[in-house]
Amino acid sequence: MPDCIEIKMPPFQQQSRIIANEQLAADVFRLTVHTRQIAAAAVPGQFVMVRATESLDPLLRRPFSIHSRHADGTLSLLFKVVGKGTALLAKAKVGDLLDLLGPLGNGFNLVSNQPVCLIGGGMGIAPLLFLSQELRCPQHLLLGARNQAELAPLAEAFAAVNGTMQLATDDGSLGHHGFVPELLDTVLPQVSQVCTCGPWAMMRSVVSKCQAANVPCQVSIETHMACGIGACLGCTVPSASGPYVHVCKDGPVFNAEELQWQR
Ligand SMILES: Cc1cc2nc3c(=O)[nH]c(=O)nc-3n(C[C@H](O)[C@H](O)[C@H](O)COP(=O)(O)OP(=O)(O)OC[C@H]3O[C@@H](n4cnc5c(N)ncnc54)[C@H](O)[C@@H]3O)c2cc1C
Ligand code: FES
């Protein structure tokens, strides 16, 4: 018998081979990497920190939700090009190695087998696919984005969902003409919990509707992050009880009532 047994616990740092990098819309990409340990350990709502380049610019890793996990040890990230890091990732080639750290943070807490509503806006749709794939209960999916070009390829990935799906676009080019929380009113009486991710204003509207209907709501928060592991103060947001919480370590998924929404 060995004196001690080495237990490899997450988070893992893995050089992960890029399997695909698909352009879904003008500035939206789906990147699939082979990363067996991270994929095996991940739960919906967790994220990875990605080093976008081997050089020092940009120096910091970038956080991305795990979009989907597959049986062959791969996982996908869905991202929008907004700056230097994501522009580099958009150019990453199949076969390249990507340095990933993860899985990180706390995911969604799925305690019930009652119907659930998943509501996502823009790139906030990313973590909801993994969640949807793991859920065994009926789902009401509400997905929104600026326009059809952005929303259609994201919604396509949810085609096999066990439940219903409604879409909304800001410009009315696909589905409901308006903001996605407007679709929640008719769905709320049919569900026992809501999980959401998207822009802050969208989630604040979702949380307000859930509180009025007394339906529990979990929110996945996206902030700027430097380390992703609780070692800096880069990601703090005010909690409902006063002190700040770290989104990377205490979240990114929170029960809505844990956070301060009026700001
Ligand atoms: C837990 C978590 C999960 C995330 N998941 C995804 C995802 O699945 N898909 C995705 O596309 N993005 C996601 N993001 C946001 C993503 O990390 C940023 O878009 C990315 O880091 C930008 O890097 P960049 O170098 O391209 O842009 P930068 O050059 O760093 O910034 C470009 C512009 O984007 C703004 N920006 C950067 N990060 C954020 C942020 N978190 N919130 C608001 N504005 C920001 C900057 O202020 C700046 O104006 C997530 C963030 C967090 C914290
Ligand atoms: S990103 Fe450093 S503490 Fe959260």
Tab-separated table of C-alpha atoms and ligand atoms in Angstrom:
chain	number	residue	atom	x	y	z
A	1	MET	CA	0.000	0.000	0.000
A	2	PRO	CA	1.312	3.516	-0.764
A	3	ASP	CA	1.778	5.885	2.213
A	4	CYS	CA	-0.640	8.340	0.713
A	5	ILE	CA	-3.019	8.405	-2.197
A	6	GLU	CA	-2.924	11.415	-4.489
A	7	ILE	CA	-6.440	12.700	-5.040
A	8	LYS	CA	-6.781	15.007	-7.995
A	9	MET	CA	-9.571	17.445	-7.195
A	10	PRO	CA	-10.962	20.228	-9.320
A	11	PRO	CA	-10.210	22.848	-10.418
A	12	PHE	CA	-7.943	21.322	-13.012
A	13	GLN	CA	-5.571	23.190	-15.273
A	14	GLN	CA	-5.565	21.447	-18.626
A	15	GLN	CA	-4.015	22.069	-22.009
A	16	SER	CA	-7.123	21.302	-24.019
A	17	ARG	CA	-7.174	20.464	-27.711
A	18	ILE	CA	-9.592	22.521	-29.832
A	19	ILE	CA	-11.976	20.225	-31.695
A	20	ALA	CA	-14.114	22.891	-33.372
A	21	ASN	CA	-14.471	26.661	-33.516
A	22	GLU	CA	-17.716	27.498	-35.307
A	23	GLN	CA	-18.901	30.990	-36.196
A	24	LEU	CA	-22.632	31.069	-35.399
A	25	ALA	CA	-23.324	34.751	-36.059
A	26	ALA	CA	-21.309	37.841	-37.022
A	27	ASP	CA	-19.527	37.970	-33.676
A	28	VAL	CA	-20.660	34.782	-31.904
A	29	PHE	CA	-18.592	31.588	-31.776
A	30	ARG	CA	-18.942	28.087	-30.328
A	31	LEU	CA	-15.611	26.631	-29.306
A	32	THR	CA	-15.375	22.916	-28.492
A	33	VAL	CA	-12.379	21.531	-26.635
A	34	HIS	CA	-11.307	18.119	-25.472
A	35	THR	CA	-10.760	18.431	-21.737
A	36	ARG	CA	-11.673	15.147	-20.097
A	37	GLN	CA	-11.091	16.004	-16.417
A	38	ILE	CA	-12.837	19.372	-16.505
A	39	ALA	CA	-15.737	17.989	-18.511
A	40	ALA	CA	-16.194	15.046	-16.135
A	41	ALA	CA	-16.202	17.232	-13.010
A	42	ALA	CA	-18.384	20.089	-14.297
A	43	VAL	CA	-21.944	20.830	-13.212
A	44	PRO	CA	-24.302	23.290	-14.947
A	45	GLY	CA	-23.628	26.917	-14.043
A	46	GLN	CA	-19.893	26.454	-13.489
A	47	PHE	CA	-17.322	28.245	-15.615
A	48	VAL	CA	-13.757	27.940	-16.882
A	49	MET	CA	-10.976	30.532	-16.988
A	50	VAL	CA	-9.361	30.509	-20.431
A	51	ARG	CA	-5.931	31.785	-21.331
A	52	ALA	CA	-6.623	33.356	-24.714
A	53	THR	CA	-2.983	33.414	-25.805
A	54	GLU	CA	0.419	32.010	-24.888
A	55	SER	CA	1.846	35.555	-24.929
A	56	LEU	CA	1.382	38.037	-22.051
A	57	ASP	CA	-1.220	40.182	-23.791
A	58	PRO	CA	-3.844	39.839	-22.533
A	59	LEU	CA	-2.266	38.654	-19.313
A	60	LEU	CA	-5.386	37.567	-17.485
A	61	ARG	CA	-7.505	34.546	-18.211
A	62	ARG	CA	-11.067	35.192	-19.357
A	63	PRO	CA	-14.120	33.545	-17.730
A	64	PHE	CA	-16.677	31.602	-19.798
A	65	SER	CA	-19.664	29.525	-18.738
A	66	ILE	CA	-19.682	25.887	-19.719
A	67	HIS	CA	-22.204	25.862	-22.559
A	68	SER	CA	-22.507	22.107	-23.052
A	69	ARG	CA	-20.780	18.880	-22.120
A	70	HIS	CA	-20.483	15.798	-24.286
A	71	ALA	CA	-19.904	12.105	-23.584
A	72	ASP	CA	-16.556	12.079	-25.428
A	73	GLY	CA	-14.849	14.290	-22.829
A	74	THR	CA	-15.385	17.532	-24.737
A	75	LEU	CA	-17.168	20.673	-23.709
A	76	SER	CA	-18.287	23.742	-25.599
A	77	LEU	CA	-18.061	27.438	-24.821
A	78	LEU	CA	-20.279	30.004	-26.483
A	79	PHE	CA	-18.803	33.477	-26.719
A	80	LYS	CA	-19.244	36.873	-28.253
A	81	VAL	CA	-16.296	38.909	-29.502
A	82	VAL	CA	-16.173	42.054	-27.354
A	83	GLY	CA	-12.448	42.727	-26.921
A	84	LYS	CA	-8.916	41.457	-27.261
A	85	GLY	CA	-9.301	38.082	-25.525
A	86	THR	CA	-12.428	37.007	-27.353
A	87	ALA	CA	-11.010	38.271	-30.680
A	88	LEU	CA	-8.031	35.948	-30.160
A	89	LEU	CA	-10.309	33.044	-29.278
A	90	ALA	CA	-12.331	33.659	-32.437
A	91	LYS	CA	-9.146	33.063	-34.437
A	92	ALA	CA	-8.149	29.885	-32.558
A	93	LYS	CA	-7.699	26.931	-34.901
A	94	VAL	CA	-8.802	23.314	-34.679
A	95	GLY	CA	-5.874	21.332	-33.246
A	96	ASP	CA	-4.505	24.264	-31.206
A	97	LEU	CA	-4.092	23.816	-27.447
A	98	LEU	CA	-6.000	26.074	-25.082
A	99	ASP	CA	-5.065	26.479	-21.414
A	100	LEU	CA	-8.224	25.988	-19.324
A	101	LEU	CA	-8.715	26.234	-15.562
A	102	GLY	CA	-11.902	24.739	-14.165
A	103	PRO	CA	-14.536	23.830	-13.422
A	104	LEU	CA	-14.910	26.872	-11.168
A	105	GLY	CA	-17.592	28.313	-8.928
A	106	ASN	CA	-20.940	27.012	-7.753
A	107	GLY	CA	-23.516	25.813	-10.249
A	108	PHE	CA	-27.305	25.697	-10.227
A	109	ASN	CA	-28.918	23.866	-7.330
A	110	LEU	CA	-31.522	21.534	-8.798
A	111	VAL	CA	-33.430	20.067	-5.933
A	112	SER	CA	-36.845	19.567	-7.429
A	113	ASN	CA	-38.257	17.528	-10.277
A	114	GLN	CA	-41.068	20.062	-10.721
A	115	PRO	CA	-41.341	22.193	-13.878
A	116	VAL	CA	-38.678	24.858	-14.182
A	117	CYS	CA	-38.321	27.965	-16.330
A	118	LEU	CA	-34.919	28.778	-17.839
A	119	ILE	CA	-34.740	32.365	-19.052
A	120	GLY	CA	-31.677	33.737	-20.810
A	121	GLY	CA	-30.739	36.923	-22.597
A	122	GLY	CA	-27.907	37.337	-25.123
A	123	MET	CA	-24.767	35.449	-24.163
A	124	GLY	CA	-26.520	34.669	-20.868
A	125	ILE	CA	-28.090	31.844	-22.845
A	126	ALA	CA	-24.700	30.063	-22.736
A	127	PRO	CA	-24.939	28.235	-19.370
A	128	LEU	CA	-28.591	27.341	-19.878
A	129	LEU	CA	-27.922	24.674	-22.518
A	130	PHE	CA	-25.805	22.573	-20.144
A	131	LEU	CA	-28.466	23.066	-17.468
A	132	SER	CA	-31.238	22.104	-19.866
A	133	GLN	CA	-29.349	18.953	-20.912
A	134	GLU	CA	-28.932	17.799	-17.309
A	135	LEU	CA	-32.472	18.529	-16.124
A	136	ARG	CA	-34.931	15.642	-16.024
A	137	CYS	CA	-38.013	17.763	-15.323
A	138	PRO	CA	-40.316	19.607	-17.767
A	139	GLN	CA	-38.789	22.896	-18.887
A	140	HIS	CA	-40.134	26.200	-20.145
A	141	LEU	CA	-37.376	27.921	-22.070
A	142	LEU	CA	-37.507	31.655	-22.680
A	143	LEU	CA	-34.633	32.959	-24.806
A	144	GLY	CA	-34.035	36.507	-25.949
A	145	ALA	CA	-31.483	38.496	-27.917
A	146	ARG	CA	-31.194	41.660	-29.976
A	147	ASN	CA	-32.278	40.136	-33.290
A	148	GLN	CA	-32.881	36.978	-35.277
A	149	ALA	CA	-29.287	36.710	-36.549
A	150	GLU	CA	-28.030	36.443	-32.991
A	151	LEU	CA	-30.858	34.391	-31.476
A	152	ALA	CA	-31.657	31.764	-34.127
A	153	PRO	CA	-28.340	29.829	-33.957
A	154	LEU	CA	-28.368	29.908	-30.153
A	155	ALA	CA	-31.946	28.666	-29.919
A	156	GLU	CA	-31.271	25.861	-32.418
A	157	ALA	CA	-29.091	24.055	-29.882
A	158	PHE	CA	-32.112	23.687	-27.575
A	159	ALA	CA	-34.231	21.839	-30.150
A	160	ALA	CA	-34.270	18.586	-28.144
A	161	VAL	CA	-35.476	20.216	-24.936
A	162	ASN	CA	-38.048	18.360	-22.820
A	163	GLY	CA	-40.642	21.139	-22.770
A	164	THR	CA	-41.604	24.367	-24.478
A	165	MET	CA	-39.524	27.190	-25.942
A	166	GLN	CA	-40.478	30.816	-26.595
A	167	LEU	CA	-38.239	33.407	-28.198
A	168	ALA	CA	-38.075	37.200	-28.022
A	169	THR	CA	-36.034	39.767	-29.923
A	170	ASP	CA	-35.585	43.467	-29.243
A	171	ASP	CA	-36.390	44.305	-32.865
A	172	GLY	CA	-39.178	41.752	-33.391
A	173	SER	CA	-37.296	39.877	-36.124
A	174	LEU	CA	-37.889	36.526	-34.348
A	175	GLY	CA	-40.558	35.594	-31.808
A	176	HIS	CA	-42.063	38.090	-29.401
A	177	HIS	CA	-41.219	41.743	-30.171
A	178	GLY	CA	-39.790	42.978	-26.893
A	179	PHE	CA	-37.694	41.944	-23.923
A	180	VAL	CA	-37.645	38.310	-22.856
A	181	PRO	CA	-38.860	38.884	-19.235
A	182	GLU	CA	-42.172	40.003	-20.763
A	183	LEU	CA	-42.785	36.313	-21.617
A	184	LEU	CA	-42.417	35.241	-18.013
A	185	ASP	CA	-45.871	36.340	-16.782
A	186	THR	CA	-47.767	33.478	-18.426
A	187	VAL	CA	-45.105	30.884	-17.561
A	188	LEU	CA	-44.616	31.714	-13.861
A	189	PRO	CA	-47.871	30.088	-12.668
A	190	GLN	CA	-46.768	26.819	-14.309
A	191	VAL	CA	-43.309	26.443	-12.727
A	192	SER	CA	-41.849	25.860	-9.277
A	193	GLN	CA	-38.521	27.603	-9.900
A	194	VAL	CA	-36.725	29.891	-12.341
A	195	CYS	CA	-33.076	29.914	-13.417
A	196	THR	CA	-31.764	32.931	-15.289
A	197	CYS	CA	-28.640	34.410	-16.841
A	198	GLY	CA	-28.219	37.571	-18.881
A	199	PRO	CA	-27.674	41.300	-18.596
A	200	TRP	CA	-28.170	42.743	-15.101
A	201	ALA	CA	-31.288	44.756	-16.030
A	202	MET	CA	-32.908	41.683	-17.559
A	203	MET	CA	-32.228	39.567	-14.488
A	204	ARG	CA	-33.451	42.328	-12.175
A	205	SER	CA	-36.744	42.298	-14.044
A	206	VAL	CA	-36.927	38.481	-13.814
A	207	VAL	CA	-36.147	38.547	-10.086
A	208	SER	CA	-38.793	41.197	-9.453
A	209	LYS	CA	-41.465	39.120	-11.234
A	210	CYS	CA	-40.410	35.945	-9.373
A	211	GLN	CA	-40.541	37.719	-6.012
A	212	ALA	CA	-44.015	39.072	-6.771
A	213	ALA	CA	-45.195	35.550	-7.678
A	214	ASN	CA	-43.296	33.934	-4.781
A	215	VAL	CA	-41.350	31.631	-7.101
A	216	PRO	CA	-37.713	30.837	-6.148
A	217	CYS	CA	-35.177	32.175	-8.626
A	218	GLN	CA	-31.503	31.362	-9.167
A	219	VAL	CA	-29.354	33.865	-11.036
A	220	SER	CA	-26.020	33.365	-12.759
A	221	ILE	CA	-23.963	36.559	-12.516
A	222	GLU	CA	-21.290	37.766	-14.936
A	223	THR	CA	-18.793	40.344	-13.679
A	224	HIS	CA	-15.255	41.307	-14.568
A	225	MET	CA	-12.890	38.701	-13.155
A	226	ALA	CA	-9.147	38.713	-12.660
A	227	CYS	CA	-8.260	35.440	-10.905
A	228	GLY	CA	-11.505	33.411	-10.905
A	229	ILE	CA	-10.584	31.615	-7.680
A	230	GLY	CA	-11.325	34.053	-4.859
A	231	ALA	CA	-7.816	35.522	-4.577
A	232	CYS	CA	-8.519	39.122	-5.616
A	233	LEU	CA	-11.469	41.500	-5.293
A	234	GLY	CA	-12.098	41.755	-9.012
A	235	CYS	CA	-15.550	40.203	-9.034
A	236	THR	CA	-17.359	41.417	-5.937
A	237	VAL	CA	-21.028	42.461	-5.879
A	238	PRO	CA	-23.071	43.679	-2.885
A	239	SER	CA	-25.014	40.999	-1.042
A	240	ALA	CA	-28.515	41.578	0.310
A	241	SER	CA	-27.202	41.463	3.872
A	242	GLY	CA	-24.574	44.173	3.358
A	243	PRO	CA	-21.100	42.715	2.768
A	244	TYR	CA	-19.786	41.930	-0.674
A	245	VAL	CA	-19.689	38.431	-2.172
A	246	HIS	CA	-17.191	37.054	-4.662
A	247	VAL	CA	-18.962	36.045	-7.854
A	248	CYS	CA	-16.183	33.581	-8.741
A	249	LYS	CA	-16.120	31.728	-5.419
A	250	ASP	CA	-19.562	32.292	-3.871
A	251	GLY	CA	-21.309	32.180	-7.281
A	252	PRO	CA	-21.608	32.660	-10.158
A	253	VAL	CA	-25.018	31.136	-9.353
A	254	PHE	CA	-26.850	32.664	-6.385
A	255	ASN	CA	-30.332	32.487	-4.989
A	256	ALA	CA	-31.777	35.831	-6.059
A	257	GLU	CA	-32.508	36.936	-2.500
A	258	GLU	CA	-28.806	36.675	-1.594
A	259	LEU	CA	-27.991	39.735	-3.749
A	260	GLN	CA	-28.808	43.419	-3.690
A	261	TRP	CA	-30.824	44.305	-6.802
A	262	GLN	CA	-31.564	47.986	-6.225
A	263	ARG	CA	-28.422	49.699	-7.521
B	1	LIG	C1	-18.783	33.597	-14.783
B	1	LIG	C2	-18.747	34.267	-16.130
B	1	LIG	C3	-19.208	33.583	-17.234
B	1	LIG	C4	-19.170	34.174	-18.499
B	1	LIG	N1	-19.635	33.467	-19.543
B	1	LIG	C5	-19.603	34.000	-20.767
B	1	LIG	C6	-20.066	33.250	-21.877
B	1	LIG	O1	-20.491	32.098	-21.740
B	1	LIG	N2	-20.009	33.827	-23.104
B	1	LIG	C7	-19.531	35.107	-23.273
B	1	LIG	O2	-19.501	35.585	-24.422
B	1	LIG	N3	-19.096	35.846	-22.245
B	1	LIG	C8	-19.107	35.321	-21.001
B	1	LIG	N4	-18.642	36.051	-19.938
B	1	LIG	C9	-18.097	37.384	-20.209
B	1	LIG	C10	-16.676	37.212	-20.762
B	1	LIG	O3	-15.832	36.747	-19.716
B	1	LIG	C11	-16.137	38.531	-21.300
B	1	LIG	O4	-16.897	38.911	-22.426
B	1	LIG	C12	-14.678	38.399	-21.707
B	1	LIG	O5	-13.881	38.225	-20.567
B	1	LIG	C13	-14.222	39.612	-22.493
B	1	LIG	O6	-12.854	39.463	-22.748
B	1	LIG	P1	-12.155	40.338	-23.880
B	1	LIG	O7	-10.684	40.287	-23.627
B	1	LIG	O8	-12.636	39.948	-25.223
B	1	LIG	O9	-12.724	41.775	-23.615
B	1	LIG	P2	-12.049	42.934	-22.773
B	1	LIG	O10	-11.039	43.617	-23.627
B	1	LIG	O11	-11.632	42.426	-21.432
B	1	LIG	O12	-13.309	43.876	-22.588
B	1	LIG	C14	-14.002	44.388	-23.732
B	1	LIG	C15	-15.264	45.098	-23.262
B	1	LIG	O13	-16.159	44.151	-22.639
B	1	LIG	C16	-16.443	44.554	-21.301
B	1	LIG	N5	-16.534	43.360	-20.465
B	1	LIG	C17	-15.563	42.444	-20.264
B	1	LIG	N6	-15.996	41.485	-19.402
B	1	LIG	C18	-17.250	41.821	-19.052
B	1	LIG	C19	-18.235	41.244	-18.181
B	1	LIG	N7	-18.042	40.134	-17.497
B	1	LIG	N8	-19.412	41.881	-18.079
B	1	LIG	C20	-19.661	43.011	-18.761
B	1	LIG	N9	-18.793	43.605	-19.604
B	1	LIG	C21	-17.599	43.012	-19.734
B	1	LIG	C22	-15.283	45.456	-20.911
B	1	LIG	O14	-15.666	46.373	-19.910
B	1	LIG	C23	-14.969	46.160	-22.191
B	1	LIG	O15	-15.845	47.223	-22.417
B	1	LIG	C24	-18.670	35.493	-18.671
B	1	LIG	C25	-18.215	36.189	-17.552
B	1	LIG	C26	-18.258	35.587	-16.298
B	1	LIG	C27	-17.768	36.322	-15.115
B	2	FES	S1	-12.030	37.112	-9.703
B	2	FES	FE1	-10.519	37.260	-8.157
B	2	FES	S2	-11.734	37.047	-6.375
B	2	FES	FE2	-13.154	36.674	-7.935
